[in-house]
Structures are given as structure tokens and as C-alpha cells.
mmCIF file with all atom_site columns, C-alpha atoms in Angstrom:
data_model
loop_
_atom_site.group_PDB
_atom_site.id
_atom_site.type_symbol
_atom_site.label_atom_id
_atom_site.label_alt_id
_atom_site.label_comp_id
_atom_site.label_asym_id
_atom_site.label_entity_id
_atom_site.label_seq_id
_atom_site.pdbx_PDB_ins_code
_atom_site.Cartn_x
_atom_site.Cartn_y
_atom_site.Cartn_z
_atom_site.occupancy
_atom_site.B_iso_or_equiv
_atom_site.pdbx_formal_charge
_atom_site.auth_seq_id
_atom_site.auth_comp_id
_atom_site.auth_asym_id
_atom_site.auth_atom_id
_atom_site.pdbx_PDB_model_num
ATOM 1   C CA . MET A 1 1   ? -8.961  -12.230 11.942  1.00 0.00 ? 1   MET A CA 1
ATOM 2   C CA . SER A 1 2   ? -5.483  -11.358 12.944  1.00 0.00 ? 2   SER A CA 1
ATOM 3   C CA . SER A 1 3   ? -3.676  -8.396  11.351  1.00 0.00 ? 3   SER A CA 1
ATOM 4   C CA . PRO A 1 4   ? -1.054  -8.790  8.650   1.00 0.00 ? 4   PRO A CA 1
ATOM 5   C CA . ALA A 1 5   ? 1.050   -6.058  10.285  1.00 0.00 ? 5   ALA A CA 1
ATOM 6   C CA . PRO A 1 6   ? 3.302   -8.069  12.579  1.00 0.00 ? 6   PRO A CA 1
ATOM 7   C CA . GLU A 1 7   ? 4.367   -10.148 9.519   1.00 0.00 ? 7   GLU A CA 1
ATOM 8   C CA . VAL A 1 8   ? 4.821   -7.162  7.309   1.00 0.00 ? 8   VAL A CA 1
ATOM 9   C CA . VAL A 1 9   ? 7.108   -5.558  10.051  1.00 0.00 ? 9   VAL A CA 1
ATOM 10  C CA . ARG A 1 10  ? 9.081   -8.896  10.419  1.00 0.00 ? 10  ARG A CA 1
ATOM 11  C CA . LEU A 1 11  ? 9.552   -9.189  6.581   1.00 0.00 ? 11  LEU A CA 1
ATOM 12  C CA . LEU A 1 12  ? 10.658  -5.759  6.180   1.00 0.00 ? 12  LEU A CA 1
ATOM 13  C CA . THR A 1 13  ? 13.009  -6.048  9.090   1.00 0.00 ? 13  THR A CA 1
ATOM 14  C CA . VAL A 1 14  ? 14.680  -9.285  7.725   1.00 0.00 ? 14  VAL A CA 1
ATOM 15  C CA . ARG A 1 15  ? 14.956  -7.590  4.349   1.00 0.00 ? 15  ARG A CA 1
ATOM 16  C CA . GLY A 1 16  ? 16.278  -4.170  5.774   1.00 0.00 ? 16  GLY A CA 1
ATOM 17  C CA . GLU A 1 17  ? 13.785  -2.425  3.877   1.00 0.00 ? 17  GLU A CA 1
ATOM 18  C CA . THR A 1 18  ? 11.422  0.668   4.631   1.00 0.00 ? 18  THR A CA 1
ATOM 19  C CA . LEU A 1 19  ? 7.753   1.502   4.403   1.00 0.00 ? 19  LEU A CA 1
ATOM 20  C CA . ALA A 1 20  ? 5.805   4.719   3.853   1.00 0.00 ? 20  ALA A CA 1
ATOM 21  C CA . VAL A 1 21  ? 2.075   4.968   3.766   1.00 0.00 ? 21  VAL A CA 1
ATOM 22  C CA . ALA A 1 22  ? -0.313  7.262   1.957   1.00 0.00 ? 22  ALA A CA 1
ATOM 23  C CA . GLU A 1 23  ? -3.919  7.234   3.177   1.00 0.00 ? 23  GLU A CA 1
ATOM 24  C CA . SER A 1 24  ? -7.228  8.742   2.227   1.00 0.00 ? 24  SER A CA 1
ATOM 25  C CA . LEU A 1 25  ? -10.295 7.001   3.399   1.00 0.00 ? 25  LEU A CA 1
ATOM 26  C CA . THR A 1 26  ? -8.386  5.127   6.289   1.00 0.00 ? 26  THR A CA 1
ATOM 27  C CA . GLY A 1 27  ? -7.300  8.405   7.665   1.00 0.00 ? 27  GLY A CA 1
ATOM 28  C CA . GLY A 1 28  ? -4.302  7.174   9.495   1.00 0.00 ? 28  GLY A CA 1
ATOM 29  C CA . LEU A 1 29  ? -5.527  3.785   10.406  1.00 0.00 ? 29  LEU A CA 1
ATOM 30  C CA . VAL A 1 30  ? -2.878  1.859   8.349   1.00 0.00 ? 30  VAL A CA 1
ATOM 31  C CA . ALA A 1 31  ? -0.058  3.892   10.027  1.00 0.00 ? 31  ALA A CA 1
ATOM 32  C CA . ALA A 1 32  ? -1.609  3.019   13.390  1.00 0.00 ? 32  ALA A CA 1
ATOM 33  C CA . GLU A 1 33  ? -1.820  -0.660  12.722  1.00 0.00 ? 33  GLU A CA 1
ATOM 34  C CA . ILE A 1 34  ? 1.801   -0.690  11.668  1.00 0.00 ? 34  ILE A CA 1
ATOM 35  C CA . THR A 1 35  ? 3.117   1.405   14.494  1.00 0.00 ? 35  THR A CA 1
ATOM 36  C CA . ASP A 1 36  ? 1.111   -0.716  16.951  1.00 0.00 ? 36  ASP A CA 1
ATOM 37  C CA . VAL A 1 37  ? 3.710   -3.636  16.270  1.00 0.00 ? 37  VAL A CA 1
ATOM 38  C CA . PRO A 1 38  ? 6.734   -3.605  18.489  1.00 0.00 ? 38  PRO A CA 1
ATOM 39  C CA . GLY A 1 39  ? 9.922   -2.891  16.394  1.00 0.00 ? 39  GLY A CA 1
ATOM 40  C CA . ALA A 1 40  ? 8.015   -1.012  13.734  1.00 0.00 ? 40  ALA A CA 1
ATOM 41  C CA . SER A 1 41  ? 10.389  2.008   14.131  1.00 0.00 ? 41  SER A CA 1
ATOM 42  C CA . ARG A 1 42  ? 13.127  0.000   12.383  1.00 0.00 ? 42  ARG A CA 1
ATOM 43  C CA . VAL A 1 43  ? 11.059  -0.086  9.122   1.00 0.00 ? 43  VAL A CA 1
ATOM 44  C CA . PHE A 1 44  ? 8.377   2.572   9.178   1.00 0.00 ? 44  PHE A CA 1
ATOM 45  C CA . ARG A 1 45  ? 9.394   5.761   7.646   1.00 0.00 ? 45  ARG A CA 1
ATOM 46  C CA . GLY A 1 46  ? 6.225   7.671   8.086   1.00 0.00 ? 46  GLY A CA 1
ATOM 47  C CA . SER A 1 47  ? 2.852   8.403   6.608   1.00 0.00 ? 47  SER A CA 1
ATOM 48  C CA . VAL A 1 48  ? 0.840   11.088  4.695   1.00 0.00 ? 48  VAL A CA 1
ATOM 49  C CA . THR A 1 49  ? -2.904  11.395  5.293   1.00 0.00 ? 49  THR A CA 1
ATOM 50  C CA . ALA A 1 50  ? -4.099  13.182  2.227   1.00 0.00 ? 50  ALA A CA 1
ATOM 51  C CA . TYR A 1 51  ? -7.902  13.200  2.815   1.00 0.00 ? 51  TYR A CA 1
ATOM 52  C CA . ALA A 1 52  ? -8.416  16.337  0.766   1.00 0.00 ? 52  ALA A CA 1
ATOM 53  C CA . THR A 1 53  ? -8.156  15.570  -3.086  1.00 0.00 ? 53  THR A CA 1
ATOM 54  C CA . GLY A 1 54  ? -5.886  18.627  -3.487  1.00 0.00 ? 54  GLY A CA 1
ATOM 55  C CA . LEU A 1 55  ? -3.327  17.213  -1.109  1.00 0.00 ? 55  LEU A CA 1
ATOM 56  C CA . LYS A 1 56  ? -2.979  14.069  -3.125  1.00 0.00 ? 56  LYS A CA 1
ATOM 57  C CA . GLN A 1 57  ? -1.526  16.306  -5.842  1.00 0.00 ? 57  GLN A CA 1
ATOM 58  C CA . GLU A 1 58  ? 0.409   18.684  -3.723  1.00 0.00 ? 58  GLU A CA 1
ATOM 59  C CA . LEU A 1 59  ? 2.030   16.256  -1.375  1.00 0.00 ? 59  LEU A CA 1
ATOM 60  C CA . LEU A 1 60  ? 2.140   13.037  -3.183  1.00 0.00 ? 60  LEU A CA 1
ATOM 61  C CA . GLY A 1 61  ? 2.492   14.158  -6.818  1.00 0.00 ? 61  GLY A CA 1
ATOM 62  C CA . VAL A 1 62  ? -0.698  12.635  -8.041  1.00 0.00 ? 62  VAL A CA 1
ATOM 63  C CA . ASP A 1 63  ? -1.369  14.026  -11.577 1.00 0.00 ? 63  ASP A CA 1
ATOM 64  C CA . ALA A 1 64  ? -3.725  17.008  -11.319 1.00 0.00 ? 64  ALA A CA 1
ATOM 65  C CA . GLY A 1 65  ? -5.353  16.113  -14.711 1.00 0.00 ? 65  GLY A CA 1
ATOM 66  C CA . LEU A 1 66  ? -6.126  12.489  -13.588 1.00 0.00 ? 66  LEU A CA 1
ATOM 67  C CA . LEU A 1 67  ? -7.747  13.916  -10.300 1.00 0.00 ? 67  LEU A CA 1
ATOM 68  C CA . ALA A 1 68  ? -9.760  16.418  -12.413 1.00 0.00 ? 68  ALA A CA 1
ATOM 69  C CA . ALA A 1 69  ? -10.852 13.823  -14.753 1.00 0.00 ? 69  ALA A CA 1
ATOM 70  C CA . ARG A 1 70  ? -11.518 10.909  -12.539 1.00 0.00 ? 70  ARG A CA 1
ATOM 71  C CA . GLY A 1 71  ? -11.455 12.124  -9.007  1.00 0.00 ? 71  GLY A CA 1
ATOM 72  C CA . ALA A 1 72  ? -9.789  10.765  -6.077  1.00 0.00 ? 72  ALA A CA 1
ATOM 73  C CA . VAL A 1 73  ? -11.303 7.185   -6.169  1.00 0.00 ? 73  VAL A CA 1
ATOM 74  C CA . ASP A 1 74  ? -9.465  5.637   -9.019  1.00 0.00 ? 74  ASP A CA 1
ATOM 75  C CA . PRO A 1 75  ? -6.880  2.804   -9.424  1.00 0.00 ? 75  PRO A CA 1
ATOM 76  C CA . GLN A 1 76  ? -4.345  5.140   -11.123 1.00 0.00 ? 76  GLN A CA 1
ATOM 77  C CA . VAL A 1 77  ? -4.721  7.645   -8.313  1.00 0.00 ? 77  VAL A CA 1
ATOM 78  C CA . ALA A 1 78  ? -4.013  4.834   -5.806  1.00 0.00 ? 78  ALA A CA 1
ATOM 79  C CA . ALA A 1 79  ? -0.846  3.857   -7.732  1.00 0.00 ? 79  ALA A CA 1
ATOM 80  C CA . GLN A 1 80  ? 0.414   7.277   -7.829  1.00 0.00 ? 80  GLN A CA 1
ATOM 81  C CA . MET A 1 81  ? -0.295  7.869   -4.125  1.00 0.00 ? 81  MET A CA 1
ATOM 82  C CA . ALA A 1 82  ? 1.841   4.784   -3.399  1.00 0.00 ? 82  ALA A CA 1
ATOM 83  C CA . ALA A 1 83  ? 4.749   5.840   -5.651  1.00 0.00 ? 83  ALA A CA 1
ATOM 84  C CA . GLY A 1 84  ? 4.517   9.347   -4.487  1.00 0.00 ? 84  GLY A CA 1
ATOM 85  C CA . VAL A 1 85  ? 4.694   8.469   -0.750  1.00 0.00 ? 85  VAL A CA 1
ATOM 86  C CA . ARG A 1 86  ? 7.640   6.140   -1.500  1.00 0.00 ? 86  ARG A CA 1
ATOM 87  C CA . LYS A 1 87  ? 9.490   8.951   -3.088  1.00 0.00 ? 87  LYS A CA 1
ATOM 88  C CA . ALA A 1 88  ? 8.579   11.724  -0.884  1.00 0.00 ? 88  ALA A CA 1
ATOM 89  C CA . LEU A 1 89  ? 9.566   9.746   2.411   1.00 0.00 ? 89  LEU A CA 1
ATOM 90  C CA . GLY A 1 90  ? 12.411  7.935   1.005   1.00 0.00 ? 90  GLY A CA 1
ATOM 91  C CA . ALA A 1 91  ? 11.177  4.393   1.483   1.00 0.00 ? 91  ALA A CA 1
ATOM 92  C CA . ASP A 1 92  ? 11.819  1.140   -0.209  1.00 0.00 ? 92  ASP A CA 1
ATOM 93  C CA . TRP A 1 93  ? 8.082   0.319   -0.310  1.00 0.00 ? 93  TRP A CA 1
ATOM 94  C CA . GLY A 1 94  ? 4.937   2.684   -0.527  1.00 0.00 ? 94  GLY A CA 1
ATOM 95  C CA . ILE A 1 95  ? 1.313   1.677   -0.017  1.00 0.00 ? 95  ILE A CA 1
ATOM 96  C CA . ALA A 1 96  ? -1.905  3.682   -0.366  1.00 0.00 ? 96  ALA A CA 1
ATOM 97  C CA . THR A 1 97  ? -5.636  3.517   0.280   1.00 0.00 ? 97  THR A CA 1
ATOM 98  C CA . THR A 1 98  ? -8.243  5.674   -1.613  1.00 0.00 ? 98  THR A CA 1
ATOM 99  C CA . GLY A 1 99  ? -12.002 4.946   -1.781  1.00 0.00 ? 99  GLY A CA 1
ATOM 100 C CA . VAL A 1 100 ? -15.429 5.570   -0.385  1.00 0.00 ? 100 VAL A CA 1
ATOM 101 C CA . ALA A 1 101 ? -16.227 4.557   3.134   1.00 0.00 ? 101 ALA A CA 1
ATOM 102 C CA . GLY A 1 102 ? -19.656 6.489   3.143   1.00 0.00 ? 102 GLY A CA 1
ATOM 103 C CA . PRO A 1 103 ? -22.207 7.546   3.957   1.00 0.00 ? 103 PRO A CA 1
ATOM 104 C CA . ASP A 1 104 ? -22.384 8.970   0.496   1.00 0.00 ? 104 ASP A CA 1
ATOM 105 C CA . PRO A 1 105 ? -21.098 8.135   -3.024  1.00 0.00 ? 105 PRO A CA 1
ATOM 106 C CA . GLN A 1 106 ? -18.137 10.252  -4.195  1.00 0.00 ? 106 GLN A CA 1
ATOM 107 C CA . ASP A 1 107 ? -16.492 10.978  -7.456  1.00 0.00 ? 107 ASP A CA 1
ATOM 108 C CA . GLY A 1 108 ? -19.122 8.784   -9.206  1.00 0.00 ? 108 GLY A CA 1
ATOM 109 C CA . GLN A 1 109 ? -18.092 5.789   -7.127  1.00 0.00 ? 109 GLN A CA 1
ATOM 110 C CA . PRO A 1 110 ? -20.511 3.806   -4.747  1.00 0.00 ? 110 PRO A CA 1
ATOM 111 C CA . VAL A 1 111 ? -19.976 3.385   -1.061  1.00 0.00 ? 111 VAL A CA 1
ATOM 112 C CA . GLY A 1 112 ? -17.644 0.550   -0.585  1.00 0.00 ? 112 GLY A CA 1
ATOM 113 C CA . MET A 1 113 ? -15.411 1.044   -3.701  1.00 0.00 ? 113 MET A CA 1
ATOM 114 C CA . VAL A 1 114 ? -11.855 1.057   -2.657  1.00 0.00 ? 114 VAL A CA 1
ATOM 115 C CA . PHE A 1 115 ? -8.473  0.964   -4.279  1.00 0.00 ? 115 PHE A CA 1
ATOM 116 C CA . VAL A 1 116 ? -5.267  -0.217  -2.367  1.00 0.00 ? 116 VAL A CA 1
ATOM 117 C CA . ALA A 1 117 ? -1.905  0.001   -3.987  1.00 0.00 ? 117 ALA A CA 1
ATOM 118 C CA . VAL A 1 118 ? 1.505   -1.088  -3.386  1.00 0.00 ? 118 VAL A CA 1
ATOM 119 C CA . ASP A 1 119 ? 4.789   0.561   -5.092  1.00 0.00 ? 119 ASP A CA 1
ATOM 120 C CA . GLY A 1 120 ? 8.200   -1.173  -4.460  1.00 0.00 ? 120 GLY A CA 1
ATOM 121 C CA . PRO A 1 121 ? 11.301  -2.704  -5.783  1.00 0.00 ? 121 PRO A CA 1
ATOM 122 C CA . PHE A 1 122 ? 9.696   -5.268  -7.928  1.00 0.00 ? 122 PHE A CA 1
ATOM 123 C CA . GLY A 1 123 ? 12.478  -7.325  -9.430  1.00 0.00 ? 123 GLY A CA 1
ATOM 124 C CA . ALA A 1 124 ? 15.998  -6.522  -10.332 1.00 0.00 ? 124 ALA A CA 1
ATOM 125 C CA . GLY A 1 125 ? 16.621  -2.728  -11.425 1.00 0.00 ? 125 GLY A CA 1
ATOM 126 C CA . ALA A 1 126 ? 13.042  -1.719  -10.793 1.00 0.00 ? 126 ALA A CA 1
ATOM 127 C CA . VAL A 1 127 ? 12.907  1.744   -9.363  1.00 0.00 ? 127 VAL A CA 1
ATOM 128 C CA . SER A 1 128 ? 9.261   2.582   -9.196  1.00 0.00 ? 128 SER A CA 1
ATOM 129 C CA . ALA A 1 129 ? 5.866   1.277   -10.021 1.00 0.00 ? 129 ALA A CA 1
ATOM 130 C CA . CYS A 1 130 ? 3.311   3.582   -10.976 1.00 0.00 ? 130 CYS A CA 1
ATOM 131 C CA . GLY A 1 131 ? 3.578   0.240   -12.347 1.00 0.00 ? 131 GLY A CA 1
ATOM 132 C CA . GLY A 1 132 ? 3.067   -1.204  -8.878  1.00 0.00 ? 132 GLY A CA 1
ATOM 133 C CA . LYS A 1 133 ? 0.219   -3.583  -7.732  1.00 0.00 ? 133 LYS A CA 1
ATOM 134 C CA . VAL A 1 134 ? -3.325  -2.159  -7.271  1.00 0.00 ? 134 VAL A CA 1
ATOM 135 C CA . GLU A 1 135 ? -6.440  -3.985  -6.252  1.00 0.00 ? 135 GLU A CA 1
ATOM 136 C CA . ALA A 1 136 ? -9.980  -2.865  -6.430  1.00 0.00 ? 136 ALA A CA 1
ATOM 137 C CA . LEU A 1 137 ? -12.331 -3.847  -3.510  1.00 0.00 ? 137 LEU A CA 1
ATOM 138 C CA . ARG A 1 138 ? -16.152 -3.768  -3.366  1.00 0.00 ? 138 ARG A CA 1
ATOM 139 C CA . LEU A 1 139 ? -16.678 -3.765  0.315   1.00 0.00 ? 139 LEU A CA 1
ATOM 140 C CA . ASN A 1 140 ? -19.847 -3.971  2.296   1.00 0.00 ? 140 ASN A CA 1
ATOM 141 C CA . GLY A 1 141 ? -20.651 -2.808  5.781   1.00 0.00 ? 141 GLY A CA 1
ATOM 142 C CA . SER A 1 142 ? -20.671 0.167   7.845   1.00 0.00 ? 142 SER A CA 1
ATOM 143 C CA . ARG A 1 143 ? -18.257 3.102   7.330   1.00 0.00 ? 143 ARG A CA 1
ATOM 144 C CA . ALA A 1 144 ? -15.971 1.682   10.220  1.00 0.00 ? 144 ALA A CA 1
ATOM 145 C CA . GLU A 1 145 ? -16.088 -1.920  8.659   1.00 0.00 ? 145 GLU A CA 1
ATOM 146 C CA . ILE A 1 146 ? -15.098 -0.610  5.242   1.00 0.00 ? 146 ILE A CA 1
ATOM 147 C CA . ARG A 1 147 ? -12.100 1.419   6.792   1.00 0.00 ? 147 ARG A CA 1
ATOM 148 C CA . ARG A 1 148 ? -10.967 -1.753  8.781   1.00 0.00 ? 148 ARG A CA 1
ATOM 149 C CA . GLU A 1 149 ? -11.230 -4.033  5.771   1.00 0.00 ? 149 GLU A CA 1
ATOM 150 C CA . SER A 1 150 ? -9.247  -1.402  3.647   1.00 0.00 ? 150 SER A CA 1
ATOM 151 C CA . VAL A 1 151 ? -6.445  -1.426  6.322   1.00 0.00 ? 151 VAL A CA 1
ATOM 152 C CA . ARG A 1 152 ? -6.330  -5.303  6.350   1.00 0.00 ? 152 ARG A CA 1
ATOM 153 C CA . SER A 1 153 ? -6.521  -5.473  2.473   1.00 0.00 ? 153 SER A CA 1
ATOM 154 C CA . VAL A 1 154 ? -3.642  -2.903  1.743   1.00 0.00 ? 154 VAL A CA 1
ATOM 155 C CA . LEU A 1 155 ? -1.424  -4.787  4.181   1.00 0.00 ? 155 LEU A CA 1
ATOM 156 C CA . THR A 1 156 ? -2.234  -8.113  2.753   1.00 0.00 ? 156 THR A CA 1
ATOM 157 C CA . VAL A 1 157 ? -1.378  -6.885  -0.611  1.00 0.00 ? 157 VAL A CA 1
ATOM 158 C CA . LEU A 1 158 ? 2.002   -5.682  0.733   1.00 0.00 ? 158 LEU A CA 1
ATOM 159 C CA . LEU A 1 159 ? 2.545   -8.892  2.435   1.00 0.00 ? 159 LEU A CA 1
ATOM 160 C CA . ARG A 1 160 ? 1.918   -10.896 -0.799  1.00 0.00 ? 160 ARG A CA 1
ATOM 161 C CA . ALA A 1 161 ? 4.440   -8.533  -2.722  1.00 0.00 ? 161 ALA A CA 1
ATOM 162 C CA . LEU A 1 162 ? 6.920   -9.063  -0.073  1.00 0.00 ? 162 LEU A CA 1
ATOM 163 C CA . ALA A 1 163 ? 6.497   -12.758 -0.107  1.00 0.00 ? 163 ALA A CA 1
ATOM 164 C CA . ASP A 1 164 ? 6.709   -12.947 -3.867  1.00 0.00 ? 164 ASP A CA 1
ATOM 165 C CA . GLU A 1 165 ? 9.884   -10.896 -3.784  1.00 0.00 ? 165 GLU A CA 1
ATOM 166 C CA . GLN A 1 166 ? 11.287  -13.071 -1.052  1.00 0.00 ? 166 GLN A CA 1
ATOM 167 C CA . THR A 1 167 ? 10.540  -16.338 -3.064  1.00 0.00 ? 167 THR A CA 1
ATOM 168 C CA . GLY A 1 168 ? 12.043  -14.813 -6.188  1.00 0.00 ? 168 GLY A CA 1
ATOM 169 C CA . ASN A 1 169 ? 15.168  -13.846 -4.512  1.00 0.00 ? 169 ASN A CA 1
ATOM 170 C CA . GLU A 1 170 ? 15.511  -17.274 -2.971  1.00 0.00 ? 170 GLU A CA 1
ATOM 171 C CA . ARG A 1 171 ? 14.906  -18.895 -6.369  1.00 0.00 ? 171 ARG A CA 1
ATOM 172 C CA . ALA A 1 172 ? 17.586  -16.660 -7.804  1.00 0.00 ? 172 ALA A CA 1
ATOM 173 C CA . GLN A 1 173 ? 20.150  -17.425 -5.063  1.00 0.00 ? 173 GLN A CA 1
ATOM 174 C CA . ASP A 1 174 ? 19.383  -21.192 -5.437  1.00 0.00 ? 174 ASP A CA 1
ATOM 175 C CA . THR A 1 175 ? 20.035  -21.107 -9.197  1.00 0.00 ? 175 THR A CA 1
ATOM 176 C CA . GLU A 1 176 ? 23.239  -19.135 -8.699  1.00 0.00 ? 176 GLU A CA 1
ATOM 177 C CA . GLN A 1 177 ? 24.613  -21.565 -6.001  1.00 0.00 ? 177 GLN A CA 1
ATOM 178 C CA . ASN A 1 178 ? 23.742  -24.581 -8.234  1.00 0.00 ? 178 ASN A CA 1
ATOM 179 C CA . GLY A 1 179 ? 25.484  -23.296 -11.325 1.00 0.00 ? 179 GLY A CA 1
ATOM 180 C CA . GLY A 1 180 ? 22.470  -21.862 -13.100 1.00 0.00 ? 180 GLY A CA 1
ATOM 181 C CA . PHE A 1 181 ? 21.781  -18.618 -14.634 1.00 0.00 ? 181 PHE A CA 1
#
């Protein structure tokens, strides 16, 4: 299966927008996948690999109470990581991965439980998500397979968000050009 990274870079380039990445279980693999694409430097701001739970709060602004209550493997943590990296690195879009690649369960979550999140300029006037898009994944396979699928999944979620925004913008432009509201 081919990587969604080239299409993500292409769409961000066309739109003149930027991307920042927050990673936990993927340990830098998302950033590597993006920067492997020629021309990524036009859109990629940087990444934060916050593998240790405390760094999620310190560097990305994830709520300490949330981390204490639920641990790092949580959909709200993923959403806050994406919003936090977007803000910290000054990007239009932020994406995040957090989960359990194994070999052991973590924070009460089984191996293969992963949350991927996207935060961006969803619709006119939107500033930040913490209301972004989060997907829960139940992945099977080896540690390496879980990590690879997490990379593919977060980029696919971002690609869908970019495509939805593109479609929405094209509809708005078409409506305006045809005298609509």
C-alpha cells in the first residue's frame, strides 16, 4: 500500500498551508514519512516526539489532570497533542499519534489501541480543534506493524480532512460565482 504522504504534501503545498506533528508510539516515523517526500520543506514545520507522558504536558500543553486520570493513551490526549503541536510550532495543521505498540498493555489499554488526531482550520473562522478529528484504532500485528499502520492512519485522516476542506471551499466558491450565498 502506498503512503498518503506525497498527496498530503501536494495538497498542503497547493493550499499554502503548513503541518506540525506530535508523536508518541510512532517515535518520529510520521515526521520521517513526511520528510521523505521531495518538497516537504515547503509545508513541514517540524515535530515533537513526546514519548514520555510528562513531555506531553510540558511540551504540548496536554492537561495534566487528564493525563493523571486517563493516562497517555486516550482520545482527548491525542486531540490535545495535535492542537498543542499546531500552536507550539505555528502550523496551520497539527497531527498526533498516541497508543500502545507493545509488547505490554499501557494505561489500562491493550496492545494495538491507538488514537490518531488532526487539528486544523476546520471551516471559516475556526481557530483550533481540541475539537479536531480523532480516530480510535484497534490494530493487530507486531510492534513494527502497529507503528507503521499508525503512521499510515494519521496521514490518511489528515488527507481526508484536507480533501473535505478543499471540497467545501470549492463548493463555497462555486456558490459565490453563481450568485448564491
